[in-house]
Coordinates of C-alpha atoms in Angstrom, one line a residue:
X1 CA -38.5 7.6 49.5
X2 CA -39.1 9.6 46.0
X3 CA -37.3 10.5 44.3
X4 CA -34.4 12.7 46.0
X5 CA -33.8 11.6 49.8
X6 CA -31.9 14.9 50.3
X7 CA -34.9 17.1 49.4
X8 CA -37.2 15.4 51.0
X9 CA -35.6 15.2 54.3
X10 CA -34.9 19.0 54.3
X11 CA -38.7 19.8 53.4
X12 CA -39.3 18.3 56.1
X13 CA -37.0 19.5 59.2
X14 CA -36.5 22.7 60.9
X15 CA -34.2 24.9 61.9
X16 CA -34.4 27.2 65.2
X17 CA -38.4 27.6 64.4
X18 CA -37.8 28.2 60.6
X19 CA -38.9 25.7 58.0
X20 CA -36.7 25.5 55.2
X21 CA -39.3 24.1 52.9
X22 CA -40.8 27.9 53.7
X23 CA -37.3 30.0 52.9
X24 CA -37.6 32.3 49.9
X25 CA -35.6 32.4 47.1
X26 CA -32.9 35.3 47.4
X27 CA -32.6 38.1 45.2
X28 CA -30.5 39.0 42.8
X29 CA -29.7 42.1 45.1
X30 CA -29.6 40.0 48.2
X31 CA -27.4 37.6 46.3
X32 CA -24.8 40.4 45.5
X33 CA -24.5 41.9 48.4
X34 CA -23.6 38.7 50.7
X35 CA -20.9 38.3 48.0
X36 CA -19.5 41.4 49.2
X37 CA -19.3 39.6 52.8
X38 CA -15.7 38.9 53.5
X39 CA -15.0 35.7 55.1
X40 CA -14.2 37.2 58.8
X41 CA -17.9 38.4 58.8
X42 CA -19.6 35.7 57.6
X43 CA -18.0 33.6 60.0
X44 CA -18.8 36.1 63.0
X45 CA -22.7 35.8 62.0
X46 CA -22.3 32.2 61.8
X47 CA -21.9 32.6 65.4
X48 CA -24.7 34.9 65.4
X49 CA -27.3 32.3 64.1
X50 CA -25.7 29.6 66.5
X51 CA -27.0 31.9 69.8
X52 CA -23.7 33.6 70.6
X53 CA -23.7 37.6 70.9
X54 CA -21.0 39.7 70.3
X55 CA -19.1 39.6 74.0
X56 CA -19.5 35.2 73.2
X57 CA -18.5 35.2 69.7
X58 CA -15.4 37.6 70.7
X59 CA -14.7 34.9 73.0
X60 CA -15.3 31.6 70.9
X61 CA -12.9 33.7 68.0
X62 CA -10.4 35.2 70.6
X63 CA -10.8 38.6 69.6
X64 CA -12.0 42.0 71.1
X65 CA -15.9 42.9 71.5
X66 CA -15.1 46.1 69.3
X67 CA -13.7 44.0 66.0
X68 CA -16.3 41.7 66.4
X69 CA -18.9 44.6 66.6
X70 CA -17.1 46.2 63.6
X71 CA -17.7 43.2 61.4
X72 CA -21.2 43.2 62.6
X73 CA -21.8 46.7 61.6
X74 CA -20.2 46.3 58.4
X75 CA -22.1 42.9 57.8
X76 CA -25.4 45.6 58.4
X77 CA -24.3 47.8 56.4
X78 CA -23.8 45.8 53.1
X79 CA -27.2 43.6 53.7
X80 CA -29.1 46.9 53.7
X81 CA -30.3 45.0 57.5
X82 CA -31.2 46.8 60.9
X83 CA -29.6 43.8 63.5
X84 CA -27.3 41.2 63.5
X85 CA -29.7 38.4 64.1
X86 CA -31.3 39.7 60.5
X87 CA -27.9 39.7 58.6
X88 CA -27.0 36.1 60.5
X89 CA -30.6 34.8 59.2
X90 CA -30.1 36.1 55.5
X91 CA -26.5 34.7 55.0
X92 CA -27.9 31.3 56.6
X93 CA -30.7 31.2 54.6
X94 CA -28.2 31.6 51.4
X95 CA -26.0 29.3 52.4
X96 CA -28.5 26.5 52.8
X97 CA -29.9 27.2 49.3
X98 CA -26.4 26.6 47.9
X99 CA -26.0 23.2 49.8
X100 CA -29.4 22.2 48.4
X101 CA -28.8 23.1 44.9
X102 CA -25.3 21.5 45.6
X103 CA -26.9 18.3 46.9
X104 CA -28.8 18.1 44.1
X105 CA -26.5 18.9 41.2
X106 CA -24.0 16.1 42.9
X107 CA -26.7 13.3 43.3
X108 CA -27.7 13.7 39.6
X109 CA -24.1 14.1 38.7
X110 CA -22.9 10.9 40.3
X111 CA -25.8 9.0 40.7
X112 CA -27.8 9.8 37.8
X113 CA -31.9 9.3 37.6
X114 CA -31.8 5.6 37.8
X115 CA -29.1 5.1 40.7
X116 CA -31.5 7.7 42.9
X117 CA -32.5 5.6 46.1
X118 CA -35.7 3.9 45.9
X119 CA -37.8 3.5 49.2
X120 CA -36.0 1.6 52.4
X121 CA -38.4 -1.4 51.7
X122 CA -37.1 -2.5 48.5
X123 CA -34.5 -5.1 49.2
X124 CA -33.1 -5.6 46.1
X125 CA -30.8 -2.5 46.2
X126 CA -28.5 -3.8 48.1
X127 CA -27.5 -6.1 45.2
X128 CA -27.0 -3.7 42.9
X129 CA -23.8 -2.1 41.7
X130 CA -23.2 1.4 42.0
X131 CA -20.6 3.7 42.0
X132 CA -20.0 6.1 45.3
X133 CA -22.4 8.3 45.9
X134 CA -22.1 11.8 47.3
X135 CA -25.1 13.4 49.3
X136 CA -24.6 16.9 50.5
X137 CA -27.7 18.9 51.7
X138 CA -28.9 20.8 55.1
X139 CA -28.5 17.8 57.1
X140 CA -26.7 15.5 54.9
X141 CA -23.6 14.7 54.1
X142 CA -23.1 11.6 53.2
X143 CA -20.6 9.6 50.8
X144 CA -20.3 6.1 50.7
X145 CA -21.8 3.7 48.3
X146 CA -25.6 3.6 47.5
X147 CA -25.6 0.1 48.5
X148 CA -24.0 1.0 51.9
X149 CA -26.5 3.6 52.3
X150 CA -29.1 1.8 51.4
X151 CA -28.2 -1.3 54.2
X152 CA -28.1 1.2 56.9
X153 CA -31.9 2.6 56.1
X154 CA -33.0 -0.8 55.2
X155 CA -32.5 -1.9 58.7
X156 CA -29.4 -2.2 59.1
X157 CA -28.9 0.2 61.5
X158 CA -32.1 0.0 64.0
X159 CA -32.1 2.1 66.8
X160 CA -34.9 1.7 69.7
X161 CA -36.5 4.6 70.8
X162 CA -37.3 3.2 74.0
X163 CA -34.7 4.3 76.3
X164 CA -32.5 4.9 73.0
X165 CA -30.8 1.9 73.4
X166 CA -29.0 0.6 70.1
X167 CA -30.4 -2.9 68.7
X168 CA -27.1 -4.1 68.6
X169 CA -24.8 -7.1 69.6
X170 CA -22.5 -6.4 72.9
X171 CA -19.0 -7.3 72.1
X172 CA -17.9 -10.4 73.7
X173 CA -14.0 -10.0 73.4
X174 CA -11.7 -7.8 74.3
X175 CA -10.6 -7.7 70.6
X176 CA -13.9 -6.0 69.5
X177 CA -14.5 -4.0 72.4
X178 CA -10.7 -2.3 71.4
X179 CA -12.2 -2.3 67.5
X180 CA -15.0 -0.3 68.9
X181 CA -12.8 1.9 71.1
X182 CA -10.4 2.7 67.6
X183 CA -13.8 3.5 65.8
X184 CA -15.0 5.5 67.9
X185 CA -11.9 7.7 69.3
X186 CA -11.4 8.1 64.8
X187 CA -15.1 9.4 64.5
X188 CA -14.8 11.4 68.1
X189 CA -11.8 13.2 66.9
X190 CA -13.4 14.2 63.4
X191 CA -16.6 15.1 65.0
X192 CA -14.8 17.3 67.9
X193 CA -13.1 19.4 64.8
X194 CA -17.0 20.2 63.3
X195 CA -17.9 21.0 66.7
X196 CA -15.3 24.1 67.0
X197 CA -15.8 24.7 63.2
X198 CA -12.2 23.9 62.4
X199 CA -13.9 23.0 58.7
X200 CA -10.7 23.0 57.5
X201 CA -8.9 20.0 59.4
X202 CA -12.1 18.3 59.4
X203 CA -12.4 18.2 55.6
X204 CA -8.6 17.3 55.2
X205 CA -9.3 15.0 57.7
X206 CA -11.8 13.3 55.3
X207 CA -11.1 10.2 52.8
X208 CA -9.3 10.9 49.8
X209 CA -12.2 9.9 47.6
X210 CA -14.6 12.6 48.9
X211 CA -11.8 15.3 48.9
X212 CA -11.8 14.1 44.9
X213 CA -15.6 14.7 44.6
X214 CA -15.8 18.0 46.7
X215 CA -14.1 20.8 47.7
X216 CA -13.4 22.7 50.8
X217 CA -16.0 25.5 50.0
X218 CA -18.8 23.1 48.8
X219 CA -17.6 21.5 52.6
X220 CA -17.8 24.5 54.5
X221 CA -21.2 25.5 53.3
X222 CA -22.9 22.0 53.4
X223 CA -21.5 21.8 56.8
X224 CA -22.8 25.1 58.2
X225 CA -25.7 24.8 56.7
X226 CA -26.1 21.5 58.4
X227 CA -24.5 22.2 62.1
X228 CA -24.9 25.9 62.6
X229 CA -29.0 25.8 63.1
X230 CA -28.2 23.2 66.0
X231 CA -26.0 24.7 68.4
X232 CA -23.1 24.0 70.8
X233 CA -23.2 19.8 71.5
X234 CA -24.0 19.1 74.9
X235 CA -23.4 15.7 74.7
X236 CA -22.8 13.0 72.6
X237 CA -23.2 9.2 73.7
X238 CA -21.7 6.1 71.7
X239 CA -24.6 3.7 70.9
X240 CA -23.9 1.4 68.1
X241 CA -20.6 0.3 66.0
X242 CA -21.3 -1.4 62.6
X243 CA -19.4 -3.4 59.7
X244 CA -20.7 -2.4 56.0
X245 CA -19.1 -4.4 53.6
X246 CA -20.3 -3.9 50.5
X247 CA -18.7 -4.0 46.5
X248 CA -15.3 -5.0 48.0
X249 CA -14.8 -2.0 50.7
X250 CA -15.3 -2.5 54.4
X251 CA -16.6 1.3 56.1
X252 CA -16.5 1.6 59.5
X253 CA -19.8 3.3 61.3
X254 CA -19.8 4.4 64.6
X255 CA -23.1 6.1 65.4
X256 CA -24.3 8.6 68.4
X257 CA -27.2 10.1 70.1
X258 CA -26.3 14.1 70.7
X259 CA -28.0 16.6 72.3
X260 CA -27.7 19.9 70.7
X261 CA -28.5 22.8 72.1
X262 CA -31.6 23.7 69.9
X263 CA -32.3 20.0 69.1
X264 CA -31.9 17.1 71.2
X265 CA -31.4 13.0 70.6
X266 CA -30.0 13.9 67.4
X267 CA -28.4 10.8 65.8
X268 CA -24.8 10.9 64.4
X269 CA -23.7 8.6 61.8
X270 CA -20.1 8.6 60.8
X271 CA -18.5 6.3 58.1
X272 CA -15.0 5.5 57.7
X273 CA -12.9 3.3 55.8
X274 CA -9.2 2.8 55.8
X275 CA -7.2 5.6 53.7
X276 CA -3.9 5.4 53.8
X277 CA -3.4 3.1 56.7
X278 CA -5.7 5.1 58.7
X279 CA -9.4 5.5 59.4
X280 CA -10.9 8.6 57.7
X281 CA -14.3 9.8 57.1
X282 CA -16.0 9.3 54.0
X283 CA -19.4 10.1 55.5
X284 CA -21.7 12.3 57.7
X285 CA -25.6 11.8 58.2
X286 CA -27.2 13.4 60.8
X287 CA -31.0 12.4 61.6

C-alpha cells in the first residue's frame, strides 16, 4: 500500500454516509470558533453525532435535559449553526482533520520516508529492524512495531469471510485456552472503557511506551474521531488470539468481529504486551 497506510485507508471509508476523502478544509473562522467550545459541549455533541438526542445524551452523562439543552444552544450559538446535528457534524469534521494531520506528522516523525510500510506482499519487511511505530488516524490507532504490523497484514492474521470464522488453531490444552481467556478479559476490559468514552482510563490504561509517544488529547481526538462515527457496540465476538514475536518483544493480539450500530462485522484488533507485570495495550486497529 503507497505510501501512507493511514491516508489511504481513511480516503477510502465512510462515516454515517459522509466520505471523509470529501470533508472540506475548515476555516480559519470555523477553526476559531470550535476553540471557543468548552470541553462539556463538545463532549455533549459527541453524543450528538453518535445518534443520541438531548433526553439520551442527558441520560448517557447523568445530567438534566435542560443543561444538556443549554450546552447545545450555546454550542449553536458560537458555530454561527441552526441545529445540533450541524454543530455535532462541524466539531467531528475538525476533529478528524486533526487526527489525520496527527497521523501523519507521527508516521513521518517516527517512521521516517523509508520505514513507511510497503505493500502486504513484500515479505521481506518482516526482517527488517525498525523502531516502534505509532499510527494514529480516523480509524487507526495503532502502535507496535512495523514488523509486527506488517506480519499481521501479510497474513498473519487471516480471517474468513465465510461465516467469519477465524483461520486459526483451536487450543488443545487447558493451559492455552486460560492464555486466551487472560487475553481476552485484558483487551475486553480496555475496549469496554472506549465504549462508555472513559478516554481517560482507557489511555492510562495503555503501555507506557505509547503514553511516551502521545498524549491524552492527541488520544481523545484520534479516538473520537475513530469510534464516534460508529455508534453504541452491539456486540462484540472473540474470533482469533495470536503470538507476535518480533525484535525481542512478545504482543499479545486478541481480535473481534463487532457490530456497531451504524457499521457492522467490524474487526477489532488489540495488541498488548506485558508492562509492568501486566497486559496493557500498546495498539488499536479497527478494519
Amino acid at each position: 500500500m503507497h505510501p501512507n497506510r493511514c491516508a489511504y485507508v481513511m480516503a477510502h471509508t465512510r462515516f454515517l454516509g459522509w466520505p471523509f476523502a470529501g470533508l472540506v478544509s475548515t476555516q480559519s473562522g470555523m477553526t476559531a470558533a470550535i476553540d471557543q467550545l468548552t470541553e462539556k459541549e463538545k463532549e455533549t455533541l459527541r453524543l450528538i453525532v453518535r445518534g443520541h438526542d438531548a433526553k439520551s445524551a442527558a441520560t448517557e452523562l447523568d445530567l438534566s435535559v435542560h443543561t444538556i439543552n443549554e450546552r447545545l444552544r450555546s454550542a449553536r450559538r458560537k458555530l454561527d449553526v441552526t441545529s445540533s446535528r450541524e454543530a455535532a457534524r462541524v466539531l467531528y469534521e475538525s476533529e478528524a482533520q486533526a487526527a489525520e494531520r496527527t497521523s501523519k506528522k507521527l508516521a513521518y516523525e517516527h517512521l521516517g520516508d523509508a520505514a513507511m510500510l510497503p505493500s502486504s506482499d513484500d515479505p521481506s519487511i518482516r526482517k527488517r529492524g525498525r523502531s516502534p511505530a505509532l499510527w494514529i488516524g480516523g480509524i487507526i490507532m495503532m502502535m507496535t512495531l512495523a514488523a509486527a504490523i506488517a506480519f499481521v497484514q501479510s497474513g498473519g492474521w487471516e480471517v474468513q469471510t465465510g461465516g467469519w470464522e477465524a483461520r486459526s488453531e483451536m487450543a488443545e490444552s487447558s493451559a492455552a485456552a486460560q492464555e486466551d481467556a487472560v487475553r481476552e478479559q485484558a483487551a475486553r476490559e480496555w475496549l469496554a472503557l472506549v465504549d462508555k468514552s472513559d478516554l481517560e482510563t482507557s489511555f492510562a490504561a495503555t503501555t507506557s511506551a505509547f503514553r511516551s509517544a502521545v498524549d491524552l488529547a492527541m488520544f481523545k481526538s484520534a479516538t473520537a474521531a475513530a469510534r464516534a462515527p460508529l455508534g453504541e457496540v452491539l456486540d462484540r465476538r472473540a474470533i482469533q488470539f495470536t503470538t507476535v514475536n518480533e525484535a525481542g518483544k512478545t504482543y499479545e493480539i486478541a481480535l473481534f468481529r463487532t457490530d456497531f450500530e451504524n457499521r457492522v462485522g467490524v474487526i477489532e484488533r488489540v495488541a498488548m504486551e506485558r508492562d509492568g507485570g501486566q497486559l496493557k495495550v500498546g495498539g488499536y486497529f479497527i478494519q
